[in-house]
Amino acid sequence: MKVVLPDRSELELPDGATGLDAARAIGPKLAEQAVLVRTNGAAQDLRLPLADGGQIQILTTRDTEDPDALYVLRHSAAHLLAEAVRRLHPGVKIAIGPPIENGFYYDFEFPEPIREEDLAAIEAEIRRELAEGREWIRREVSADEARARFEAEGEPYKVELVETAEGAISLYTQGDFTDLCRGPHLPDSKPIRAVKLTGLAGAYWRGDERNMQLTRIYGTAFYSQDDLDRYLERLEQARARDHRRLGVQLDLVHFDDHSPGSPLWHPKGMVVWNALEELRRRENARRGYLEVKTPLIYDKALWETSGHWEKFRESMFLIPKEDKTFGLKPMNCPGHMLLFGSQLRSYRDLPMRFAEASTLHRDEPTGTLHGLLRVRHVTQDDAHIFCTAEQIEEEIFGCLDFVAFLYDLFGMQARFELSTRPENKLGTDEEWDFTEGALRAALERRRLGHTVNEGDGAFYGPKIDLHMTDVLGRPWQMGTIQLDSQMPARFGLTYMGADNHEHTPYVIHRALLGSLERFIGILVEHYAGAFPFWLAPVQLRVIPVGESHRDAVHALARRIRDDGHRVDVDERDETLGKRIRDAELEKIPYVVVYGDRESDASLAVRERGAGLSTRSLAELLDEFRRLAAPAAT
Ligand SMILES: [Zn+2]
Ligand SMILES: [Zn+2]
């Protein structure tokens, strides 16, 4: 048989040769370092036979960042974890242990609950296994043999997995531990140079809350200690920025079990919210949007017309009322359709841009809620633009221009993804050629690089999704710009054309920041809580040195407040040092410490990240006026 190598050369091998055989045929060094073979793009255990004529790539311990190479390493580390846990906790039952992004986990049913502190001992046991060295032996068995084996071992989860398994059943054994597993696995444990257990969590068996709750141990593994150290450092930075922690520390927001996924905004959080709202209103007005307000609940008949009843009902909160059913709105579009249809419209009225940032509710499953990043109570900076076919490109261009402005303002890099016609599209190929062309032309004219997701558009039209990368390099899905020719037709909307005929308008659904909740969550992490002046809940804190300075401090605070800035006074009975430190922890941009030497002519100003300097009140006010207007970073 023959296989094709990455350099397109062909390698002759005896029939039934495995990935390892191929590696050996290329060179002994490669065989020693091999961890996995990729055949026709799919990861395969080195011990399995290769397909004749297939394209293969041998991955080695030097492919330290290759996702498949990391996957097989971490999957193997998960098995070491299970072996260690079984030895240290007799009576434990093992469930599943897959690799995941950034690591792996294994689910266990412990006879006695374990705590975070217990992880150190388990990690030490894994290190002992690594020092001893382990080899993985793969064996294919019948379902009966596998079932009998795990029944004898008292492993009910494995028995259940055998019963529901499809295809061939394979076992992997290392040391005295055998797991039911499809693989692939490393030949041996030598490539695992760094392992770290990272945490504990509860997890239901098969993700179903009616099942037993198991204990999930998370961990990660790398091909080198350096890689692990770098990863842990990034994790630490992310933790320090976690908006769920900072949100509470900065007194912005909290959540309560009485309304999962719905933030309770504190006064300081509302300052940030309102600053964004002001920005949204002002920029919308400048760009010809008209602010509207539509109901929160509608008769289900409206959701049937819009298509949400069919496509989105699972995610809607419903309210029965007498013989009717109402639904809390998950989106603003149907209300805006009613608004457009409430009057006769002419081509002269178009484009017509309705903006609304009202409260939307989406019944996200409890398990998927995540601080402000995934909520049930969603407030989008939403708008719907009704336009003619000829206006599409210009309007999309306007949206893109708006996006570029907003993301610049926050120093974020937006990425654009154009999604094109899906299999189940409505409308003809000619129509899609036209609409996709208009979106592409707008992207090119605004000089925005973009990637294309073929076939990923909505059934009613192509779309442009916005993704951003935060300062830690983590990607987030943000806003969306979607072209739709279907919903206006479902509502029977028309406008009178210049030709005196009725036409159906197009609508562009667009939310640029996405949801305000998520956007604020991301801002908190992006700035690590140190908001720019115009967003900062408290812009200046004044600290009187002693009792005798209080009157002067309050007078100073009042004058700065009268100028429209957010000032507070810290006159607690704490030491000066403690009060200055607290202001730093709260990440307040400016602090004035007011003592005997201070006056309007000379204030001791501590600027966040810039140290101490002296300024007059007039100079400080000038600076504040400049900073109060949002400006691109
Ligand atoms: Zn496995
Ligand atoms: Zn919409």
XYZ file of C-alpha atoms and ligand atoms in Angstrom:
635
model
C 0.000 0.000 0.000
C 0.930 3.629 -0.359
C 0.341 6.783 1.708
C 0.919 10.421 0.791
C 3.130 12.543 3.062
C 2.672 16.297 3.694
C 5.382 17.119 1.104
C 3.254 15.142 -1.422
C 5.839 12.373 -1.691
C 4.548 8.811 -1.559
C 5.575 6.216 0.979
C 5.300 2.482 0.251
C 4.312 0.348 3.213
C 3.341 -3.297 3.757
C -0.415 -3.907 3.820
C -1.979 -3.207 7.204
C 0.827 -0.841 8.236
C 0.047 1.485 11.129
C 0.912 5.131 11.743
C 3.818 3.953 13.871
C 5.066 1.745 11.024
C 4.933 4.753 8.721
C 6.907 6.838 11.240
C 9.529 4.072 11.538
C 9.804 3.856 7.763
C 10.537 7.583 7.614
C 13.089 7.552 10.432
C 13.745 6.182 13.915
C 13.864 9.657 15.454
C 10.411 10.476 14.127
C 9.058 7.172 15.454
C 10.449 7.967 18.890
C 8.809 11.413 18.974
C 5.541 10.430 17.288
C 2.342 11.015 19.289
C -0.407 10.744 16.710
C -1.071 10.365 13.016
C -3.436 12.607 11.107
C -5.019 10.712 8.236
C -7.039 12.682 5.720
C -7.402 15.404 8.342
C -8.654 13.159 11.192
C -6.689 12.247 14.325
C -5.857 8.548 14.512
C -4.111 6.334 17.054
C -0.589 5.423 15.898
C -1.421 1.743 16.490
C -4.285 1.612 13.997
C -3.811 0.539 10.375
C -3.607 3.262 7.731
C -5.891 3.435 4.735
C -4.307 2.769 1.343
C -3.773 5.991 -0.596
C -4.535 8.231 2.401
C -2.792 11.519 3.143
C -0.956 11.236 6.427
C 0.903 13.532 8.758
C 2.852 12.248 11.758
C 2.492 14.595 14.731
C 5.335 14.631 17.243
C 6.279 16.051 20.625
C 7.448 19.124 18.753
C 3.913 19.969 17.592
C 3.334 21.563 20.976
C 0.548 23.858 19.818
C -1.215 21.585 17.366
C -4.793 21.070 18.641
C -4.780 17.337 17.786
C -1.386 16.797 19.395
C -2.572 18.577 22.551
C -5.839 16.637 22.433
C -4.140 13.228 22.502
C -1.742 14.370 25.223
C -4.549 15.649 27.436
C -6.781 12.675 26.792
C -3.944 10.447 27.950
C -3.421 12.657 31.023
C -7.143 12.230 31.844
C -6.591 8.468 32.005
C -3.650 8.997 34.377
C -5.963 11.109 36.532
C -8.534 8.296 36.695
C -5.829 5.787 37.581
C -4.565 8.045 40.385
C -8.048 8.713 41.770
C -8.880 5.000 41.849
C -5.753 4.277 43.808
C -6.214 7.127 46.314
C -9.991 6.822 46.718
C -11.015 3.154 46.788
C -14.713 2.710 46.016
C -14.811 5.641 43.576
C -16.811 5.064 40.405
C -15.507 6.499 37.162
C -17.637 8.042 34.423
C -16.109 9.880 31.460
C -12.894 11.830 30.896
C -12.532 13.674 27.599
C -10.045 16.339 26.541
C -11.569 19.798 26.167
C -10.326 23.185 25.012
C -7.310 24.072 27.181
C -7.284 20.791 29.092
C -9.293 17.788 30.136
C -11.634 16.577 32.858
C -12.773 13.337 34.381
C -16.106 12.768 36.156
C -16.225 10.616 39.281
C -18.714 9.452 41.862
C -16.726 9.637 45.094
C -17.764 7.585 48.141
C -16.991 10.678 50.261
C -17.062 14.198 48.792
C -13.627 15.620 48.062
C -12.415 19.229 48.309
C -10.030 21.457 46.354
C -7.340 20.661 48.937
C -7.458 16.997 47.936
C -6.305 17.806 44.407
C -2.662 18.276 45.453
C -2.394 14.632 46.557
C -4.006 13.426 43.314
C -1.656 15.586 41.275
C 1.328 14.163 43.182
C 0.083 10.652 42.395
C -0.107 11.521 38.672
C 3.478 12.774 38.843
C 4.501 9.502 40.462
C 2.848 7.616 37.588
C 4.714 9.799 35.109
C 8.022 9.177 36.880
C 7.357 5.425 36.751
C 6.271 5.700 33.133
C 3.136 4.257 31.548
C 2.416 2.580 28.251
C -1.027 2.478 26.683
C -2.161 -0.845 25.338
C -5.117 -0.895 23.009
C -7.413 -3.889 22.640
C -10.667 -4.333 20.737
C -13.209 -6.471 22.545
C -16.816 -7.587 22.202
C -19.552 -5.700 24.022
C -20.175 -8.760 26.207
C -16.564 -8.929 27.319
C -16.467 -5.194 28.054
C -19.737 -5.357 29.993
C -18.609 -8.339 32.056
C -15.331 -6.632 32.841
C -16.867 -3.362 34.090
C -19.635 -5.175 35.971
C -16.985 -7.181 37.813
C -15.131 -3.938 38.595
C -18.327 -2.312 39.938
C -18.296 0.477 37.336
C -21.983 1.113 36.494
C -21.264 4.194 34.350
C -18.904 2.217 32.131
C -21.491 -0.583 31.848
C -24.053 1.972 30.707
C -21.573 3.361 28.172
C -20.920 -0.109 26.798
C -24.665 -0.656 26.411
C -25.149 2.526 24.435
C -21.896 2.305 22.455
C -22.008 2.201 18.680
C -19.389 0.468 16.556
C -16.307 -1.384 17.747
C -15.482 -1.309 21.446
C -11.897 -0.706 22.491
C -10.133 -0.742 25.840
C -7.008 1.159 26.751
C -4.874 -0.128 29.594
C -2.029 1.638 31.371
C -0.540 0.241 34.593
C -3.349 -1.454 36.507
C -6.038 0.740 35.006
C -8.231 -0.124 32.044
C -10.682 2.314 30.512
C -13.385 1.977 27.932
C -12.200 4.360 25.269
C -12.187 4.998 21.556
C -8.811 6.701 21.759
C -6.597 7.879 20.261
C -3.908 7.772 22.933
C -0.177 8.325 23.190
C 1.980 5.195 22.874
C 3.447 5.999 26.297
C 3.518 8.757 28.915
C 6.972 10.182 28.110
C 5.676 13.184 26.119
C 3.572 14.383 29.091
C 6.032 16.854 30.593
C 3.640 19.005 32.641
C 0.279 18.265 34.278
C -1.800 20.486 36.499
C -5.179 19.901 38.115
C -7.055 23.167 37.860
C -10.344 22.749 39.685
C -13.436 20.900 40.860
C -17.057 21.226 39.799
C -20.325 19.350 39.974
C -21.617 17.770 36.759
C -24.629 15.612 36.082
C -24.107 12.219 34.501
C -24.692 12.705 30.771
C -25.418 16.382 31.427
C -28.965 15.590 32.570
C -30.044 17.142 35.854
C -32.356 14.203 36.600
C -29.249 12.034 36.859
C -26.703 11.584 39.620
C -24.478 14.565 40.292
C -20.840 13.627 39.838
C -17.626 15.396 40.765
C -15.682 16.749 37.830
C -11.943 17.247 38.205
C -10.434 19.628 35.669
C -6.840 19.585 34.621
C -4.499 20.447 31.826
C -1.306 19.041 30.341
C 1.429 20.315 28.045
C 4.468 19.136 26.152
C 6.672 21.409 28.280
C 6.711 23.070 31.692
C 7.229 26.449 29.966
C 3.985 26.032 28.054
C 2.146 25.176 31.266
C 3.657 28.175 33.075
C 2.614 30.513 30.288
C -0.885 29.063 30.318
C -1.222 29.452 34.106
C -0.046 33.043 33.884
C -2.703 33.831 31.272
C -5.295 32.090 33.439
C -4.243 34.179 36.433
C -4.587 37.388 34.416
C -8.001 36.292 33.204
C -9.066 35.495 36.753
C -7.946 38.908 37.991
C -10.068 40.439 35.246
C -13.078 38.169 35.619
C -16.080 40.490 35.462
C -18.000 38.330 37.924
C -15.360 39.021 40.558
C -14.651 42.632 39.536
C -18.358 43.376 39.148
C -18.847 42.687 42.851
C -15.530 44.222 43.954
C -16.316 47.441 42.059
C -19.918 47.394 43.350
C -21.400 47.365 39.828
C -23.724 44.396 39.701
C -24.765 41.134 41.314
C -27.037 38.188 40.569
C -29.715 36.621 42.742
C -31.108 33.099 42.580
C -34.643 34.500 42.509
C -34.048 35.536 38.903
C -31.225 33.508 37.370
C -29.427 35.213 34.523
C -30.866 38.653 35.296
C -28.371 41.153 36.668
C -29.230 43.503 39.541
C -27.451 46.729 38.642
C -26.030 48.789 41.499
C -25.833 52.598 41.322
C -22.229 52.454 40.086
C -23.098 49.858 37.456
C -25.930 52.092 36.280
C -23.479 54.927 35.690
C -21.637 52.738 33.186
C -24.924 51.546 31.700
C -26.213 55.095 31.281
C -22.955 56.310 29.753
C -23.319 53.614 27.080
C -26.987 54.463 26.628
C -26.083 58.110 26.128
C -23.456 57.145 23.594
C -25.967 54.923 21.797
C -28.651 57.650 21.700
C -26.316 60.398 20.578
C -24.650 58.364 17.828
C -27.959 56.915 16.628
C -29.392 60.421 16.338
C -26.339 61.631 14.417
C -26.779 58.764 11.971
C -30.464 59.243 11.263
C -31.987 56.595 13.526
C -35.386 57.237 15.068
C -35.894 56.119 18.658
C -39.047 54.047 19.218
C -40.518 51.979 22.044
C -42.618 48.864 21.589
C -44.395 46.477 24.019
C -42.682 43.781 26.068
C -45.486 41.235 25.710
C -47.524 40.240 22.698
C -50.290 37.786 21.903
C -48.827 34.604 20.494
C -50.565 35.376 17.186
C -47.844 37.974 16.565
C -45.108 35.399 17.194
C -46.834 33.079 14.733
C -46.754 35.782 12.085
C -43.110 36.605 12.723
C -42.100 32.941 12.708
C -40.708 33.053 16.258
C -43.461 30.716 17.450
C -42.173 28.056 15.126
C -38.430 28.714 15.409
C -37.831 30.293 18.787
C -40.663 29.223 21.134
C -38.375 27.031 23.283
C -36.427 30.149 24.248
C -39.459 32.311 25.043
C -41.118 32.997 28.383
C -44.873 32.526 27.958
C -47.663 34.078 29.991
C -51.136 32.455 29.917
C -53.908 34.998 30.344
C -57.563 33.902 30.317
C -57.988 32.021 27.047
C -54.901 33.548 25.434
C -51.161 33.051 25.580
C -48.776 35.970 25.581
C -45.032 35.816 25.022
C -42.345 38.061 26.505
C -40.412 39.410 23.561
C -37.059 37.771 22.799
C -36.462 40.243 19.930
C -37.707 43.670 18.914
C -38.291 42.989 15.221
C -42.002 42.091 15.252
C -42.877 45.309 17.106
C -40.918 47.317 14.562
C -42.769 45.537 11.735
C -46.043 46.680 13.313
C -44.719 50.230 13.514
C -43.667 50.277 9.880
C -46.989 48.787 8.786
C -49.054 51.271 10.786
C -48.942 53.908 8.029
C -48.769 54.111 4.254
C -45.104 54.325 3.343
C -43.574 55.757 0.213
C -40.119 55.209 -1.263
C -39.420 58.767 -0.149
C -39.673 57.628 3.508
C -36.896 55.077 3.018
C -34.499 54.245 4.466
C -36.351 54.295 7.776
C -34.254 53.354 10.793
C -36.024 52.372 14.023
C -33.839 52.045 17.133
C -34.833 50.566 20.459
C -32.841 49.202 23.384
C -35.644 47.641 25.359
C -35.570 44.627 27.608
C -35.663 41.238 25.932
C -36.063 37.896 27.678
C -34.597 34.648 26.452
C -34.976 31.440 28.375
C -31.358 30.275 28.272
C -30.835 26.962 30.122
C -29.592 27.593 33.676
C -26.400 25.620 33.042
C -25.319 27.939 30.219
C -25.710 31.210 32.144
C -22.372 32.906 32.739
C -22.256 36.223 34.613
C -23.034 39.094 32.260
C -21.746 37.204 29.246
C -24.763 34.950 28.967
C -27.959 36.230 30.525
C -31.703 35.744 30.247
C -32.388 39.450 30.517
C -30.907 40.885 27.339
C -30.791 44.538 26.286
C -29.567 44.933 22.716
C -28.572 48.183 21.083
C -31.043 47.074 18.474
C -32.300 48.722 15.304
C -34.191 47.775 12.165
C -33.540 49.579 8.923
C -36.290 49.391 6.307
C -34.915 50.063 2.849
C -35.172 49.406 -0.868
C -32.961 46.893 -2.672
C -30.843 49.763 -4.081
C -30.237 51.136 -0.579
C -28.932 47.904 0.971
C -25.258 48.475 0.243
C -25.264 52.041 1.525
C -27.097 51.072 4.701
C -24.777 48.131 5.396
C -21.867 50.503 4.784
C -23.386 52.891 7.356
C -23.669 50.070 9.921
C -20.055 49.033 9.325
C -18.877 52.616 9.666
C -20.788 52.893 12.943
C -19.205 49.657 14.185
C -15.710 50.844 13.306
C -16.376 54.058 15.249
C -17.615 52.189 18.339
C -14.853 49.597 18.490
C -12.185 52.249 17.976
C -13.637 54.147 20.885
C -13.023 51.194 23.185
C -9.700 50.244 21.642
C -11.089 46.902 20.536
C -10.283 45.099 17.331
C -13.423 43.943 15.566
C -13.328 41.084 13.067
C -15.996 40.630 10.441
C -17.473 37.364 9.262
C -19.752 37.255 6.253
C -22.163 34.322 6.299
C -23.644 33.271 2.974
C -26.658 31.291 1.701
C -27.494 28.124 3.669
C -28.985 24.906 2.278
C -32.483 25.721 3.542
C -32.470 29.240 2.083
C -35.630 31.004 1.008
C -35.519 32.851 -2.305
C -33.675 32.283 -5.566
C -29.932 32.117 -6.234
C -30.213 35.382 -8.222
C -31.631 37.141 -5.154
C -28.840 35.749 -2.966
C -26.196 36.755 -5.534
C -27.538 40.268 -5.261
C -27.804 40.486 -1.449
C -24.491 38.764 -0.727
C -22.877 41.014 -3.323
C -24.237 44.114 -1.590
C -22.823 43.033 1.799
C -19.464 42.149 0.287
C -19.288 45.463 -1.578
C -19.997 47.393 1.624
C -17.259 45.494 3.492
C -14.786 46.196 0.710
C -15.731 49.840 0.366
C -15.304 50.380 4.126
C -11.946 48.587 3.748
C -12.762 45.965 6.343
C -11.068 42.636 5.962
C -13.439 39.759 6.547
C -13.686 36.014 6.517
C -16.503 34.117 4.813
C -18.592 31.406 6.441
C -20.037 29.635 3.441
C -23.569 28.398 4.052
C -23.829 29.894 7.536
C -26.325 32.683 6.773
C -29.877 32.735 8.149
C -32.497 31.141 5.909
C -33.900 34.619 5.242
C -30.686 36.392 4.259
C -26.897 36.813 4.530
C -25.336 38.408 7.605
C -22.172 39.953 8.953
C -21.190 38.915 12.476
C -18.782 40.926 14.574
C -16.186 39.313 16.711
C -13.672 41.071 18.887
C -10.494 40.038 20.622
C -9.933 41.382 24.103
C -6.593 42.425 25.600
C -5.921 38.828 26.674
C -6.431 37.671 23.103
C -9.762 35.984 23.848
C -12.350 36.128 21.052
C -15.962 37.172 21.701
C -18.998 37.247 19.453
C -20.459 40.730 19.628
C -22.900 42.410 17.294
C -24.575 41.273 14.127
C -25.868 42.861 10.931
C -28.471 40.715 9.155
C -30.276 41.313 5.912
C -33.815 39.976 5.772
C -36.285 39.814 2.919
C -38.726 37.465 4.668
C -40.093 39.083 7.804
C -41.442 42.188 6.022
C -43.268 39.850 3.629
C -44.704 37.783 6.488
C -46.160 41.011 7.881
C -47.401 42.099 4.464
C -45.349 45.307 4.620
C -45.125 47.437 1.503
C -44.131 50.875 0.342
C -45.267 52.760 -2.751
C -42.413 52.856 -5.253
C -41.518 55.669 -7.653
C -43.144 53.445 -10.279
C -46.476 53.665 -8.442
C -46.350 49.985 -7.600
C -46.253 48.453 -4.140
C -42.960 46.822 -3.151
C -41.847 44.826 -0.135
C -39.041 46.579 1.722
C -35.905 44.814 2.911
C -35.076 45.038 6.597
C -31.632 45.079 8.167
C -31.566 43.824 11.760
C -28.524 45.168 13.499
C -27.134 45.263 17.036
C -23.625 46.681 17.076
C -22.464 46.381 20.667
C -24.594 43.246 20.912
C -26.248 43.126 24.305
C -25.411 45.884 26.770
C -25.128 43.288 29.535
C -22.510 41.293 27.672
C -20.779 44.417 26.415
C -20.364 45.775 29.949
C -19.099 42.367 31.116
C -16.513 42.459 28.355
C -15.619 46.097 29.082
C -14.961 45.258 32.726
C -12.528 42.522 31.657
C -11.082 44.567 28.788
C -10.171 47.452 31.106
C -9.574 45.171 34.123
C -12.090 47.429 35.890
C -10.077 50.616 35.209
C -12.702 52.382 33.082
C -11.703 55.431 31.057
C -12.737 58.708 32.635
C -15.994 59.096 30.703
C -17.230 55.647 31.826
C -15.845 55.621 35.375
C -18.599 55.428 38.015
C -16.568 57.748 40.265
C -14.247 60.048 38.337
C -12.665 61.852 41.244
C -12.368 61.017 44.915
C -11.413 63.712 47.390
C -9.808 62.651 50.649
C -9.541 65.183 53.510
C -6.341 64.712 55.508
C -7.962 65.733 58.795
C -11.168 66.901 60.457
C -10.329 70.545 59.736
C -10.255 69.994 55.965
C -13.795 68.651 55.635
C -15.569 71.905 54.792
C -13.003 72.829 52.154
C -13.240 69.321 50.656
C -17.029 69.398 50.389
C -16.904 72.830 48.790
C -14.349 71.565 46.270
C -16.414 68.443 45.516
C -19.527 70.559 44.959
C -17.800 72.805 42.434
C -16.473 69.898 40.425
C -19.865 68.146 40.601
C -21.564 71.332 39.390
C -19.340 71.124 36.346
C -20.975 67.777 35.557
C -18.443 65.289 36.918
C -18.860 62.389 39.327
C -17.095 63.100 42.610
C -17.220 61.520 46.026
C -15.555 62.275 49.351
C -13.947 59.654 51.565
C -14.128 61.034 55.107
C -14.087 57.681 56.862
C -12.096 57.322 60.071
C -9.416 55.346 58.277
C -5.767 56.241 57.860
C -4.839 58.317 54.853
C -2.833 55.396 53.470
C -5.797 53.038 53.683
C -8.131 55.504 52.007
C -5.688 56.061 49.143
C -5.249 52.304 48.714
C -9.021 51.783 48.654
C -9.370 54.407 45.926
C -6.705 52.521 43.960
C -8.542 49.227 44.450
C -11.713 50.876 43.189
C -9.663 52.024 40.168
C -10.856 55.623 40.440
C -9.100 57.705 37.754
C -8.355 60.777 39.946
C -7.766 61.216 43.680
C -7.147 64.524 45.423
C -5.701 64.383 48.937
C -6.616 67.669 50.617
C -4.522 68.966 53.531
C -3.135 72.214 54.916
C -1.140 73.033 51.801
C -4.001 72.526 49.336
C -6.054 75.337 47.791
C -7.816 76.124 44.496
C -4.458 77.264 43.198
C -2.666 74.053 44.129
C -4.157 70.571 44.445
C -2.245 67.329 45.022
C -3.661 65.095 42.282
C -3.061 61.353 42.007
C -3.837 60.182 38.522
C -4.433 56.470 38.019
C -1.334 54.949 36.506
C 0.535 58.281 36.380
C 1.527 59.129 39.961
C 1.327 62.373 41.867
C 1.336 65.925 40.478
C 0.152 69.385 41.362
C -2.564 71.236 39.468
C -4.864 74.185 40.019
C -8.607 73.599 40.190
C -9.024 75.437 36.862
C -6.488 73.144 35.187
C -8.148 70.077 36.646
C -11.589 71.184 35.421
C -10.204 71.822 31.927
C -8.743 68.343 31.888
C -12.027 66.794 33.106
C -14.063 68.606 30.442
C -11.796 67.207 27.780
C -11.939 63.658 29.163
C -15.687 63.641 29.762
C -16.402 63.324 26.044
C -15.717 59.805 24.825
C -12.840 59.755 22.374
C -11.133 56.967 20.546
C -8.118 55.524 22.333
Zn -10.151 7.831 26.950
Zn -34.460 42.012 14.478
